[in-house]
Amino acid sequence: MKELFLDEGLEDRVLDDLRHLWETKVMQSKAMEDFRKNNINSSDFVLQLPANYPRTNTQTLATFSLPASLAYPVQIPAGVTLQTASGQLYKVNVPVVVTQAPVGHQPVSNVSQKVPERSEMPAPQPVAVAQNPVLLQEPEPPSAAPHKLFTIPCLPKLDLDYTYSQLSDIVQLDGAADNSDPEEDEDLPLEENDFLGLINAEAIRALKEENGSDSNSISSSSDDGVVDELDPLNSGDDVVEQDIPDLFDTDNVIVCQYDKIHRSKNRWKFHLKDGVMSYGGRDYVFSKAIGEAEW
Amino acid sequence: MDSKNDEALDIIVTNVVATFRTRCHLNLRKIALEGTNVIYKPEMGKVLMKLRKPKITASIWSSGKIICTGATSEEEAKLGARRLARCLQKLGFKVRFSAFRVVNVLAVCSMPFAVHLINFTTNNRPIASYEPELHPAATYRIKNLKATVQVFSTGSLTVTGPNVQNVAAAVEHIYPILYECQKPRCK
């Protein structure tokens, strides 16, 4: 990481400050569950350019306003152009993540990984400042609402942590929430792309009604025999309770998206992407995973 | 009447297909999400549910019709079907096990001799058909039993019929016919 920063011409001290900043942030995020829920009205984020930035620039601070409706953290990919209140346009070279600082937090020494580029590009609209003609991309006007100060942590890892903490809050409603398959950790129902178990409220109601009326008609409660009323079939207490319910319940779960799932007889092959695996109590994140299993 | 020789032929039932109805509409999505060991095939409008014991794969349609395949005997098929209905009931559907019917039984058998297929088909012209370019076996259909026997030149047979009894009868029926057209082994 240090090399990256050095390449950009930034100082070591800046990296350290950033790390401190990030640590406090993460601690705070743990303390207050959901980071985002903190009041988001509108937003400014403060971009502090490194002191030794080669180009002219009298102002070391640029304040940007982002639309109020954005949910944080915001990722600004490379190539996007941001506009300050004063009309100056900055093009983002390196992807940036904007997070919301706790109230009243002053970004003391703020590091920007973003190197605003003043390229000689024709601007579609007249630019106020003569020295930097910049390409205009973002149409969003600065909002007039009260501003908040934001810092730009640039460690990509931060992104991941948000995902993780958010993921751990997600309740899994599908299949057997714990996996029964001895070799593979993934639930079959997870085959549904992105589908994390949204059960219809109506279905639940219908189910409750069914259960209510069923309990009257079903013979035994403990055995729960199959209720057969039709032609050749007698009602069943003799009928089969599943004797191998689930081979064993584990807590190993994978939550992900799938590229391809393939099966031949009882051999399964999985090509998965973008997921988190909880295995043996530890969590692993992956962008690609390939698995094989026998059922 | 035993038309076979003294040796008994081993007829091995390899697959029994049965259907039944649950008499209630099934919400496939719910089964797919909450059931265990299920494969959802929305493009075909069905859910497959596999059971480990008995080793059975069932295709479940939303209308409540269920086809059960993979059993090795008729009793097993019925047992598996009931287990399946049980599973669905546990998921919350008002399942009533009805109209259970074995649709198809597949068995294999091996003759102690090889068969000369050309002679065999010539002798049994309308009932037997043999198209070596399409399939290496001769097909012999027994109309009254509604069974089909496929005879391979090695003497192996596969028999399909509506139930196990018919299948056994078919083997008995065809044995003498094959016996006549056998190919001497040492050729």
Short mmCIF file of C-alpha atoms in Angstrom, two decimals:
data_model
loop_
_atom_site.label_atom_id
_atom_site.label_comp_id
_atom_site.label_asym_id
_atom_site.label_seq_id
_atom_site.Cartn_x
_atom_site.Cartn_y
_atom_site.Cartn_z
CA MET A 1 0.00 0.00 0.00
CA LYS A 2 2.79 2.27 0.87
CA GLU A 3 4.32 1.93 -2.55
CA LEU A 4 1.08 2.90 -4.14
CA PHE A 5 0.94 6.02 -2.11
CA LEU A 6 4.50 6.86 -2.74
CA ASP A 7 3.89 6.51 -6.40
CA GLU A 8 1.27 9.12 -6.23
CA GLY A 9 3.66 11.42 -4.56
CA LEU A 10 2.05 11.33 -1.17
CA GLU A 11 3.81 11.12 2.10
CA ASP A 12 4.15 8.31 4.55
CA ARG A 13 2.72 10.30 7.37
CA VAL A 14 -0.42 10.65 5.37
CA LEU A 15 -0.84 6.93 5.14
CA ASP A 16 -0.46 6.58 8.87
CA ASP A 17 -3.01 9.25 9.53
CA LEU A 18 -5.34 7.55 7.19
CA ARG A 19 -4.95 4.27 8.94
CA HIS A 20 -5.78 5.85 12.25
CA LEU A 21 -8.78 7.42 10.75
CA TRP A 22 -9.92 4.17 9.33
CA GLU A 23 -9.48 2.33 12.57
CA THR A 24 -11.57 4.77 14.48
CA LYS A 25 -14.13 4.51 11.84
CA VAL A 26 -14.33 0.78 11.93
CA MET A 27 -14.56 0.78 15.69
CA GLN A 28 -17.35 3.18 15.51
CA SER A 29 -19.13 1.14 12.95
CA LYS A 30 -19.01 -1.82 15.25
CA ALA A 31 -20.31 0.24 18.05
CA MET A 32 -23.20 1.56 16.17
CA GLU A 33 -24.44 -1.40 14.20
CA ASP A 34 -25.45 0.26 11.09
CA PHE A 35 -23.28 3.03 10.01
CA ARG A 36 -25.56 4.30 7.41
CA LYS A 37 -28.48 4.84 9.58
CA ASN A 38 -26.89 7.93 10.96
CA ASN A 39 -28.64 10.91 9.68
CA ILE A 40 -28.00 11.44 6.13
CA ASN A 41 -29.24 14.61 4.89
CA SER A 42 -27.01 15.75 2.32
CA SER A 43 -23.43 15.58 2.10
CA ASP A 44 -20.32 17.24 1.35
CA PHE A 45 -17.14 15.52 1.36
CA VAL A 46 -13.98 17.32 1.88
CA LEU A 47 -11.21 16.56 -0.40
CA GLN A 48 -7.88 17.50 0.91
CA LEU A 49 -5.22 17.46 -1.62
CA PRO A 50 -1.79 16.49 -0.60
CA ALA A 51 0.42 19.35 0.28
CA ASN A 52 3.00 18.58 -2.24
CA TYR A 53 0.65 18.36 -5.11
CA PRO A 54 2.58 19.61 -8.07
CA ARG A 55 0.02 21.69 -9.81
CA THR A 56 -0.82 25.18 -8.93
CA ASN A 57 -3.77 25.14 -6.71
CA THR A 58 -4.10 27.70 -4.07
CA GLN A 59 -6.86 25.85 -2.37
CA THR A 60 -5.92 22.68 -0.63
CA LEU A 61 -9.43 21.91 0.33
CA ALA A 62 -12.19 21.24 -2.07
CA THR A 63 -15.64 20.69 -0.82
CA PHE A 64 -17.92 18.53 -2.82
CA SER A 65 -21.58 18.06 -2.36
CA LEU A 66 -23.12 14.78 -3.12
CA PRO A 67 -26.81 14.25 -3.60
CA ALA A 68 -28.70 13.74 -0.41
CA SER A 69 -30.28 10.49 -1.41
CA LEU A 70 -27.06 8.60 -1.67
CA ALA A 71 -26.57 5.77 0.71
CA TYR A 72 -23.19 5.52 2.25
CA PRO A 73 -20.56 4.32 1.76
CA VAL A 74 -20.38 5.70 -1.72
CA GLN A 75 -18.04 4.35 -4.23
CA ILE A 76 -16.78 6.63 -6.88
CA PRO A 77 -15.24 4.64 -9.65
CA ALA A 78 -12.44 5.95 -11.74
CA GLY A 79 -13.35 8.25 -14.55
CA VAL A 80 -16.14 10.07 -12.77
CA THR A 81 -16.01 13.81 -12.56
CA LEU A 82 -17.10 15.67 -9.47
CA GLN A 83 -17.99 19.25 -9.18
CA THR A 84 -17.35 21.55 -6.29
CA ALA A 85 -19.69 24.24 -5.13
CA SER A 86 -17.60 26.79 -6.81
CA GLY A 87 -17.95 25.11 -10.13
CA GLN A 88 -14.58 23.49 -10.32
CA LEU A 89 -14.56 20.08 -11.79
CA TYR A 90 -12.41 17.26 -10.64
CA LYS A 91 -11.98 14.06 -12.47
CA VAL A 92 -11.42 10.96 -10.41
CA ASN A 93 -8.53 8.89 -11.54
CA VAL A 94 -8.45 6.27 -8.89
CA PRO A 95 -11.58 4.69 -7.44
CA VAL A 96 -12.57 6.32 -4.23
CA VAL A 97 -14.87 5.31 -1.45
CA VAL A 98 -16.66 8.03 0.44
CA THR A 99 -17.90 7.15 3.83
CA GLN A 100 -19.83 9.11 6.30
CA ALA A 101 -17.93 10.37 9.26
CA PRO A 102 -19.60 10.52 12.63
CA VAL A 103 -21.16 13.82 13.48
CA GLY A 104 -18.80 16.55 14.22
CA HIS A 105 -15.81 14.64 13.17
CA GLN A 106 -13.26 16.82 11.61
CA PRO A 107 -11.09 15.20 9.10
CA VAL A 108 -7.83 16.32 10.50
CA SER A 109 -5.34 15.13 8.09
CA ASN A 110 -7.17 13.80 5.26
CA VAL A 111 -5.65 11.95 2.46
CA SER A 112 -6.97 11.75 -0.94
CA GLN A 113 -6.07 9.01 -3.16
CA LYS A 114 -7.77 10.72 -5.89
CA VAL A 115 -5.56 12.72 -8.09
CA PRO A 116 -7.66 15.31 -9.70
CA GLU A 117 -6.51 15.56 -13.13
CA ARG A 118 -6.40 18.76 -14.90
CA SER A 119 -6.32 17.53 -18.38
CA GLU A 120 -6.70 19.65 -21.37
CA MET A 121 -10.06 18.44 -22.34
CA PRO A 122 -12.74 20.47 -23.96
CA ALA A 123 -15.38 21.31 -21.45
CA PRO A 124 -18.94 21.22 -22.61
CA GLN A 125 -19.80 24.04 -20.28
CA PRO A 126 -17.91 27.19 -19.52
CA VAL A 127 -15.64 26.63 -16.59
CA ALA A 128 -15.19 29.35 -14.07
CA VAL A 129 -11.62 28.74 -13.25
CA ALA A 130 -9.35 29.38 -16.11
CA GLN A 131 -6.56 27.08 -15.14
CA ASN A 132 -8.40 23.85 -15.30
CA PRO A 133 -10.57 22.96 -18.15
CA VAL A 134 -12.12 19.70 -17.16
CA LEU A 135 -14.49 17.31 -18.71
CA LEU A 136 -17.94 17.56 -17.24
CA GLN A 137 -19.65 14.32 -16.54
CA GLU A 138 -21.66 14.55 -13.41
CA PRO A 139 -24.80 16.53 -13.97
CA GLU A 140 -25.76 16.70 -10.34
CA PRO A 141 -25.84 20.18 -8.95
CA PRO A 142 -24.57 20.81 -5.46
CA SER A 143 -27.38 20.68 -3.03
CA ALA A 144 -28.19 23.51 -0.78
CA ALA A 145 -28.97 21.50 2.28
CA PRO A 146 -26.80 21.63 5.39
CA HIS A 147 -23.47 20.05 4.84
CA LYS A 148 -21.60 17.32 6.52
CA LEU A 149 -17.95 16.72 6.33
CA PHE A 150 -16.69 13.52 4.95
CA THR A 151 -13.45 11.78 4.76
CA ILE A 152 -12.22 9.58 2.04
CA PRO A 153 -10.70 6.44 3.27
CA CYS A 154 -8.99 4.81 0.40
CA LEU A 155 -8.25 1.37 1.58
CA PRO A 156 -10.18 -0.99 -0.58
CA LYS A 157 -10.38 -3.36 2.29
CA LEU A 158 -12.86 -1.12 3.94
CA ASP A 159 -15.35 -1.94 1.35
CA LEU A 160 -15.17 -5.53 2.20
CA ASP A 161 -15.74 -5.00 5.84
CA TYR A 162 -18.94 -3.21 5.20
CA THR A 163 -20.11 -6.03 3.08
CA TYR A 164 -19.22 -8.48 5.75
CA SER A 165 -20.94 -6.75 8.60
CA GLN A 166 -23.97 -6.20 6.50
CA LEU A 167 -23.99 -9.78 5.44
CA SER A 168 -23.89 -11.04 8.95
CA ASP A 169 -27.08 -9.17 9.60
CA ILE A 170 -28.91 -10.90 6.85
CA VAL A 171 -31.32 -13.50 7.98
CA GLN A 172 -31.44 -16.52 5.82
CA LEU A 173 -34.95 -17.74 5.35
CA ASP A 174 -34.50 -20.43 2.79
CA GLY A 175 -34.09 -24.14 2.77
CA ALA A 176 -32.57 -25.66 5.78
CA ALA A 177 -30.75 -22.70 7.15
CA ASP A 178 -28.03 -25.05 8.11
CA ASN A 179 -26.56 -27.26 5.58
CA SER A 180 -27.22 -30.91 5.77
CA ASP A 181 -24.89 -32.07 3.07
CA PRO A 182 -21.76 -33.56 4.51
CA GLU A 183 -19.37 -32.47 1.82
CA GLU A 184 -20.75 -29.29 0.47
CA ASP A 185 -21.61 -26.31 2.52
CA GLU A 186 -24.02 -24.67 0.24
CA ASP A 187 -27.73 -24.94 0.48
CA LEU A 188 -29.49 -26.19 -2.52
CA PRO A 189 -32.06 -23.45 -2.40
CA LEU A 190 -29.28 -20.97 -2.74
CA GLU A 191 -29.21 -21.92 -6.33
CA GLU A 192 -31.74 -19.22 -6.74
CA ASN A 193 -29.70 -16.39 -7.83
CA ASP A 194 -29.36 -13.81 -5.09
CA PHE A 195 -32.40 -15.20 -3.50
CA LEU A 196 -32.25 -14.82 0.21
CA GLY A 197 -35.61 -16.18 1.12
CA LEU A 198 -38.33 -13.64 0.66
CA ILE A 199 -41.41 -15.43 1.63
CA ASN A 200 -44.65 -13.98 0.56
CA ALA A 201 -46.62 -12.56 3.39
CA GLU A 202 -49.69 -13.96 1.78
CA ALA A 203 -48.21 -17.39 1.61
CA ILE A 204 -47.44 -17.24 5.28
CA ARG A 205 -50.97 -16.28 6.08
CA ALA A 206 -52.33 -19.01 3.87
CA LEU A 207 -50.01 -21.45 5.50
CA LYS A 208 -51.18 -20.46 8.95
CA GLU A 209 -54.75 -20.99 7.94
CA GLU A 210 -53.95 -24.35 6.52
CA ASN A 211 -52.18 -25.40 9.63
CA GLY A 212 -55.05 -24.31 11.74
CA SER A 213 -57.56 -26.42 9.89
CA ASP A 214 -55.13 -29.25 9.41
CA SER A 215 -54.58 -29.83 13.05
CA ASN A 216 -58.18 -30.85 13.34
CA SER A 217 -58.09 -33.34 10.55
CA ILE A 218 -54.73 -34.89 11.12
CA SER A 219 -54.82 -37.89 13.33
CA SER A 220 -51.84 -37.86 15.59
CA SER A 221 -49.76 -34.91 16.38
CA SER A 222 -46.59 -36.67 17.34
CA ASP A 223 -46.52 -39.00 14.41
CA ASP A 224 -48.06 -36.67 11.93
CA GLY A 225 -49.20 -39.49 9.73
CA VAL A 226 -50.02 -38.77 6.16
CA VAL A 227 -53.63 -37.87 5.81
CA ASP A 228 -55.02 -40.11 3.11
CA GLU A 229 -58.63 -40.03 2.40
CA LEU A 230 -58.70 -41.27 -1.09
CA ASP A 231 -59.39 -44.39 -2.93
CA PRO A 232 -56.83 -47.04 -2.29
CA LEU A 233 -55.14 -45.22 0.47
CA ASN A 234 -55.83 -45.42 4.12
CA SER A 235 -54.87 -42.74 6.48
CA GLY A 236 -51.47 -43.24 7.74
CA ASP A 237 -50.08 -43.66 11.12
CA ASP A 238 -48.17 -46.46 9.63
CA VAL A 239 -46.70 -44.07 7.24
CA VAL A 240 -43.22 -43.16 7.35
CA GLU A 241 -41.55 -40.65 9.40
CA GLN A 242 -38.42 -39.57 7.67
CA ASP A 243 -35.84 -41.64 9.43
CA ILE A 244 -32.87 -39.81 8.11
CA PRO A 245 -34.06 -36.29 8.62
CA ASP A 246 -30.95 -34.38 7.79
CA LEU A 247 -27.70 -36.13 7.89
CA PHE A 248 -26.28 -33.56 10.17
CA ASP A 249 -26.87 -29.90 10.61
CA THR A 250 -23.84 -27.79 10.30
CA ASP A 251 -23.33 -24.10 10.58
CA ASN A 252 -21.19 -23.98 7.53
CA VAL A 253 -22.91 -21.74 5.07
CA ILE A 254 -22.04 -20.05 1.83
CA VAL A 255 -23.93 -17.02 0.68
CA CYS A 256 -23.10 -16.13 -2.88
CA GLN A 257 -24.17 -15.87 -6.47
CA TYR A 258 -23.79 -18.65 -8.95
CA ASP A 259 -22.28 -18.74 -12.38
CA LYS A 260 -23.10 -22.30 -13.15
CA ILE A 261 -24.35 -25.27 -11.22
CA HIS A 262 -24.10 -28.65 -12.86
CA ARG A 263 -25.25 -32.10 -11.86
CA SER A 264 -24.75 -35.59 -13.26
CA LYS A 265 -26.60 -38.25 -11.36
CA ASN A 266 -25.36 -37.47 -7.89
CA ARG A 267 -22.22 -35.58 -8.79
CA TRP A 268 -22.50 -31.83 -8.45
CA LYS A 269 -20.18 -29.14 -9.75
CA PHE A 270 -20.43 -25.53 -8.63
CA HIS A 271 -19.08 -22.41 -10.19
CA LEU A 272 -19.79 -19.62 -7.75
CA LYS A 273 -18.93 -15.97 -7.51
CA ASP A 274 -18.96 -13.07 -5.09
CA GLY A 275 -19.69 -14.73 -1.86
CA VAL A 276 -18.93 -15.27 1.76
CA MET A 277 -18.33 -18.66 3.27
CA SER A 278 -18.61 -19.35 6.93
CA TYR A 279 -16.69 -22.50 7.61
CA GLY A 280 -15.45 -23.86 10.89
CA GLY A 281 -16.39 -20.65 12.55
CA ARG A 282 -14.24 -18.61 10.25
CA ASP A 283 -15.38 -16.45 7.44
CA TYR A 284 -13.91 -16.42 4.00
CA VAL A 285 -14.76 -14.04 1.22
CA PHE A 286 -14.33 -14.93 -2.40
CA SER A 287 -14.92 -13.50 -5.80
CA LYS A 288 -14.84 -16.91 -7.40
CA ALA A 289 -15.25 -20.37 -6.02
CA ILE A 290 -15.37 -23.78 -7.64
CA GLY A 291 -16.66 -26.79 -5.85
CA GLU A 292 -17.49 -30.42 -6.34
CA ALA A 293 -19.65 -32.64 -4.28
CA GLU A 294 -21.39 -35.94 -4.13
CA TRP A 295 -24.85 -36.17 -2.80
CA MET B 1 -46.46 -73.66 -16.94
CA ASP B 2 -42.75 -73.48 -16.98
CA SER B 3 -41.58 -73.05 -20.47
CA LYS B 4 -38.08 -72.31 -19.37
CA ASN B 5 -35.35 -74.78 -18.96
CA ASP B 6 -34.25 -76.01 -15.62
CA GLU B 7 -32.09 -73.06 -14.90
CA ALA B 8 -33.89 -70.06 -13.54
CA LEU B 9 -33.30 -66.80 -15.25
CA ASP B 10 -32.45 -63.81 -13.15
CA ILE B 11 -34.76 -60.99 -13.93
CA ILE B 12 -33.42 -57.87 -12.29
CA VAL B 13 -35.79 -54.97 -11.96
CA THR B 14 -33.78 -51.82 -12.43
CA ASN B 15 -36.38 -49.09 -12.48
CA VAL B 16 -39.95 -48.61 -11.41
CA VAL B 17 -41.84 -45.49 -12.37
CA ALA B 18 -44.98 -44.54 -10.50
CA THR B 19 -47.26 -41.56 -10.30
CA PHE B 20 -49.64 -40.24 -7.72
CA ARG B 21 -51.56 -37.11 -6.95
CA THR B 22 -51.67 -34.91 -3.93
CA ARG B 23 -55.08 -33.55 -4.65
CA CYS B 24 -54.00 -30.08 -3.85
CA HIS B 25 -52.17 -27.32 -5.60
CA LEU B 26 -48.52 -27.13 -4.71
CA ASN B 27 -46.55 -23.94 -4.49
CA LEU B 28 -43.37 -24.93 -6.28
CA ARG B 29 -41.47 -21.92 -5.13
CA LYS B 30 -42.21 -22.70 -1.54
CA ILE B 31 -41.11 -26.27 -1.97
CA ALA B 32 -37.96 -25.11 -3.68
CA LEU B 33 -37.12 -22.68 -0.94
CA GLU B 34 -38.04 -24.64 2.13
CA GLY B 35 -37.69 -28.23 1.08
CA THR B 36 -34.52 -30.17 1.50
CA ASN B 37 -32.80 -31.97 -1.34
CA VAL B 38 -34.76 -30.20 -4.03
CA ILE B 39 -33.86 -28.94 -7.46
CA TYR B 40 -36.03 -26.23 -8.91
CA LYS B 41 -36.51 -26.21 -12.64
CA PRO B 42 -38.66 -23.17 -13.32
CA GLU B 43 -38.15 -23.42 -17.05
CA MET B 44 -39.89 -26.76 -16.96
CA GLY B 45 -42.31 -25.84 -14.24
CA LYS B 46 -41.34 -28.56 -11.84
CA VAL B 47 -39.35 -29.35 -8.77
CA LEU B 48 -37.24 -32.46 -8.42
CA MET B 49 -36.97 -33.93 -4.99
CA LYS B 50 -34.52 -36.70 -4.35
CA LEU B 51 -34.81 -39.12 -1.52
CA ARG B 52 -31.85 -41.05 -0.23
CA LYS B 53 -33.69 -44.06 0.96
CA PRO B 54 -35.35 -45.38 -0.98
CA LYS B 55 -33.26 -43.92 -3.74
CA ILE B 56 -35.94 -42.08 -5.59
CA THR B 57 -36.24 -38.98 -7.66
CA ALA B 58 -39.62 -37.36 -7.87
CA SER B 59 -40.82 -34.73 -10.30
CA ILE B 60 -43.36 -32.51 -8.66
CA TRP B 61 -45.72 -30.31 -10.57
CA SER B 62 -47.75 -27.49 -9.21
CA SER B 63 -50.96 -29.25 -10.16
CA GLY B 64 -50.16 -31.83 -7.53
CA LYS B 65 -49.12 -34.56 -9.89
CA ILE B 66 -45.97 -36.33 -8.89
CA ILE B 67 -43.91 -38.84 -10.83
CA CYS B 68 -41.59 -41.05 -8.87
CA THR B 69 -38.68 -42.75 -10.57
CA GLY B 70 -35.70 -44.81 -9.57
CA ALA B 71 -37.26 -47.39 -7.31
CA THR B 72 -36.17 -51.01 -7.60
CA SER B 73 -39.47 -52.61 -6.76
CA GLU B 74 -43.13 -51.77 -6.71
CA GLU B 75 -43.27 -51.76 -2.93
CA GLU B 76 -40.30 -49.50 -2.78
CA ALA B 77 -41.94 -47.17 -5.22
CA LYS B 78 -44.99 -46.95 -3.06
CA LEU B 79 -42.98 -46.45 0.07
CA GLY B 80 -40.97 -43.73 -1.54
CA ALA B 81 -44.06 -42.05 -2.84
CA ARG B 82 -45.60 -41.99 0.58
CA ARG B 83 -42.43 -40.63 2.10
CA LEU B 84 -42.50 -37.94 -0.47
CA ALA B 85 -46.08 -37.07 0.26
CA ARG B 86 -45.06 -36.95 3.90
CA CYS B 87 -42.33 -34.44 3.11
CA LEU B 88 -44.74 -32.24 1.29
CA GLN B 89 -47.19 -32.46 4.08
CA LYS B 90 -44.52 -31.36 6.50
CA LEU B 91 -43.92 -28.35 4.37
CA GLY B 92 -47.47 -27.37 5.03
CA PHE B 93 -49.46 -28.51 2.06
CA LYS B 94 -52.72 -30.32 2.53
CA VAL B 95 -51.53 -33.43 0.85
CA ARG B 96 -53.78 -36.38 0.25
CA PHE B 97 -52.07 -39.40 -1.11
CA SER B 98 -54.21 -40.59 -3.95
CA ALA B 99 -54.19 -42.36 -7.29
CA PHE B 100 -50.93 -44.14 -6.80
CA ARG B 101 -50.18 -46.14 -9.91
CA VAL B 102 -47.10 -47.90 -11.14
CA VAL B 103 -46.67 -46.77 -14.70
CA ASN B 104 -43.60 -48.57 -15.91
CA VAL B 105 -41.24 -51.28 -14.82
CA LEU B 106 -37.88 -51.79 -16.43
CA ALA B 107 -35.98 -55.02 -15.97
CA VAL B 108 -32.93 -56.67 -17.46
CA CYS B 109 -32.30 -60.31 -18.02
CA SER B 110 -29.60 -62.34 -19.63
CA MET B 111 -30.01 -65.45 -21.72
CA PRO B 112 -27.43 -68.15 -21.28
CA PHE B 113 -26.93 -68.07 -25.03
CA ALA B 114 -26.33 -65.57 -27.77
CA VAL B 115 -29.08 -64.77 -30.22
CA HIS B 116 -29.04 -64.56 -33.95
CA LEU B 117 -31.02 -61.41 -34.44
CA ILE B 118 -31.59 -61.65 -38.15
CA ASN B 119 -33.14 -65.06 -37.88
CA PHE B 120 -35.11 -64.00 -34.91
CA THR B 121 -36.68 -61.09 -36.68
CA THR B 122 -37.32 -63.01 -39.83
CA ASN B 123 -39.19 -65.63 -37.91
CA ASN B 124 -41.27 -63.16 -36.00
CA ARG B 125 -41.77 -60.60 -38.68
CA PRO B 126 -44.55 -58.30 -37.56
CA ILE B 127 -43.97 -58.58 -33.85
CA ALA B 128 -40.25 -58.12 -33.91
CA SER B 129 -38.40 -55.31 -35.63
CA TYR B 130 -34.72 -54.85 -36.10
CA GLU B 131 -32.98 -51.83 -37.54
CA PRO B 132 -29.26 -52.21 -36.88
CA GLU B 133 -28.52 -48.73 -38.14
CA LEU B 134 -30.80 -47.24 -35.54
CA HIS B 135 -30.35 -49.51 -32.57
CA PRO B 136 -28.28 -52.63 -32.08
CA ALA B 137 -31.17 -54.55 -30.51
CA ALA B 138 -34.23 -56.17 -31.94
CA THR B 139 -37.49 -54.93 -30.48
CA TYR B 140 -40.21 -57.46 -29.71
CA ARG B 141 -43.55 -56.13 -28.62
CA ILE B 142 -45.96 -58.40 -26.81
CA LYS B 143 -49.32 -56.87 -27.42
CA ASN B 144 -51.45 -58.67 -24.89
CA LEU B 145 -48.97 -58.07 -22.13
CA LYS B 146 -48.25 -54.56 -23.29
CA ALA B 147 -44.60 -55.31 -22.79
CA THR B 148 -41.62 -54.54 -24.96
CA VAL B 149 -38.53 -56.67 -25.03
CA GLN B 150 -35.28 -55.53 -26.54
CA VAL B 151 -33.04 -58.38 -27.53
CA PHE B 152 -29.35 -57.89 -28.00
CA SER B 153 -27.15 -60.24 -29.95
CA THR B 154 -25.27 -61.16 -26.80
CA GLY B 155 -28.41 -62.65 -25.37
CA SER B 156 -29.09 -59.79 -22.97
CA LEU B 157 -32.62 -58.49 -22.77
CA THR B 158 -34.23 -55.41 -21.43
CA VAL B 159 -37.92 -55.68 -20.72
CA THR B 160 -40.33 -52.86 -20.04
CA GLY B 161 -43.91 -53.32 -18.99
CA PRO B 162 -46.67 -51.89 -16.84
CA ASN B 163 -45.86 -54.01 -13.83
CA VAL B 164 -43.46 -56.61 -12.58
CA GLN B 165 -45.74 -59.50 -13.30
CA ASN B 166 -46.10 -58.59 -16.92
CA VAL B 167 -42.41 -58.28 -17.21
CA ALA B 168 -41.81 -61.73 -15.81
CA ALA B 169 -44.46 -63.12 -18.12
CA ALA B 170 -42.84 -61.45 -21.06
CA VAL B 171 -39.53 -63.10 -20.32
CA GLU B 172 -41.20 -66.43 -20.05
CA HIS B 173 -42.99 -65.83 -23.28
CA ILE B 174 -39.97 -64.87 -25.25
CA TYR B 175 -37.56 -67.44 -23.92
CA PRO B 176 -38.55 -70.32 -26.18
CA ILE B 177 -38.61 -68.06 -29.19
CA LEU B 178 -35.14 -66.91 -28.50
CA TYR B 179 -34.00 -70.39 -27.75
CA GLU B 180 -34.75 -71.36 -31.29
CA CYS B 181 -32.72 -68.61 -32.79
CA GLN B 182 -29.73 -68.95 -30.62
CA LYS B 183 -26.32 -68.45 -32.00
CA PRO B 184 -23.87 -71.18 -31.16
CA ARG B 185 -21.38 -69.57 -28.81
CA CYS B 186 -18.27 -70.96 -30.24
CA LYS B 187 -18.36 -69.64 -33.69
#
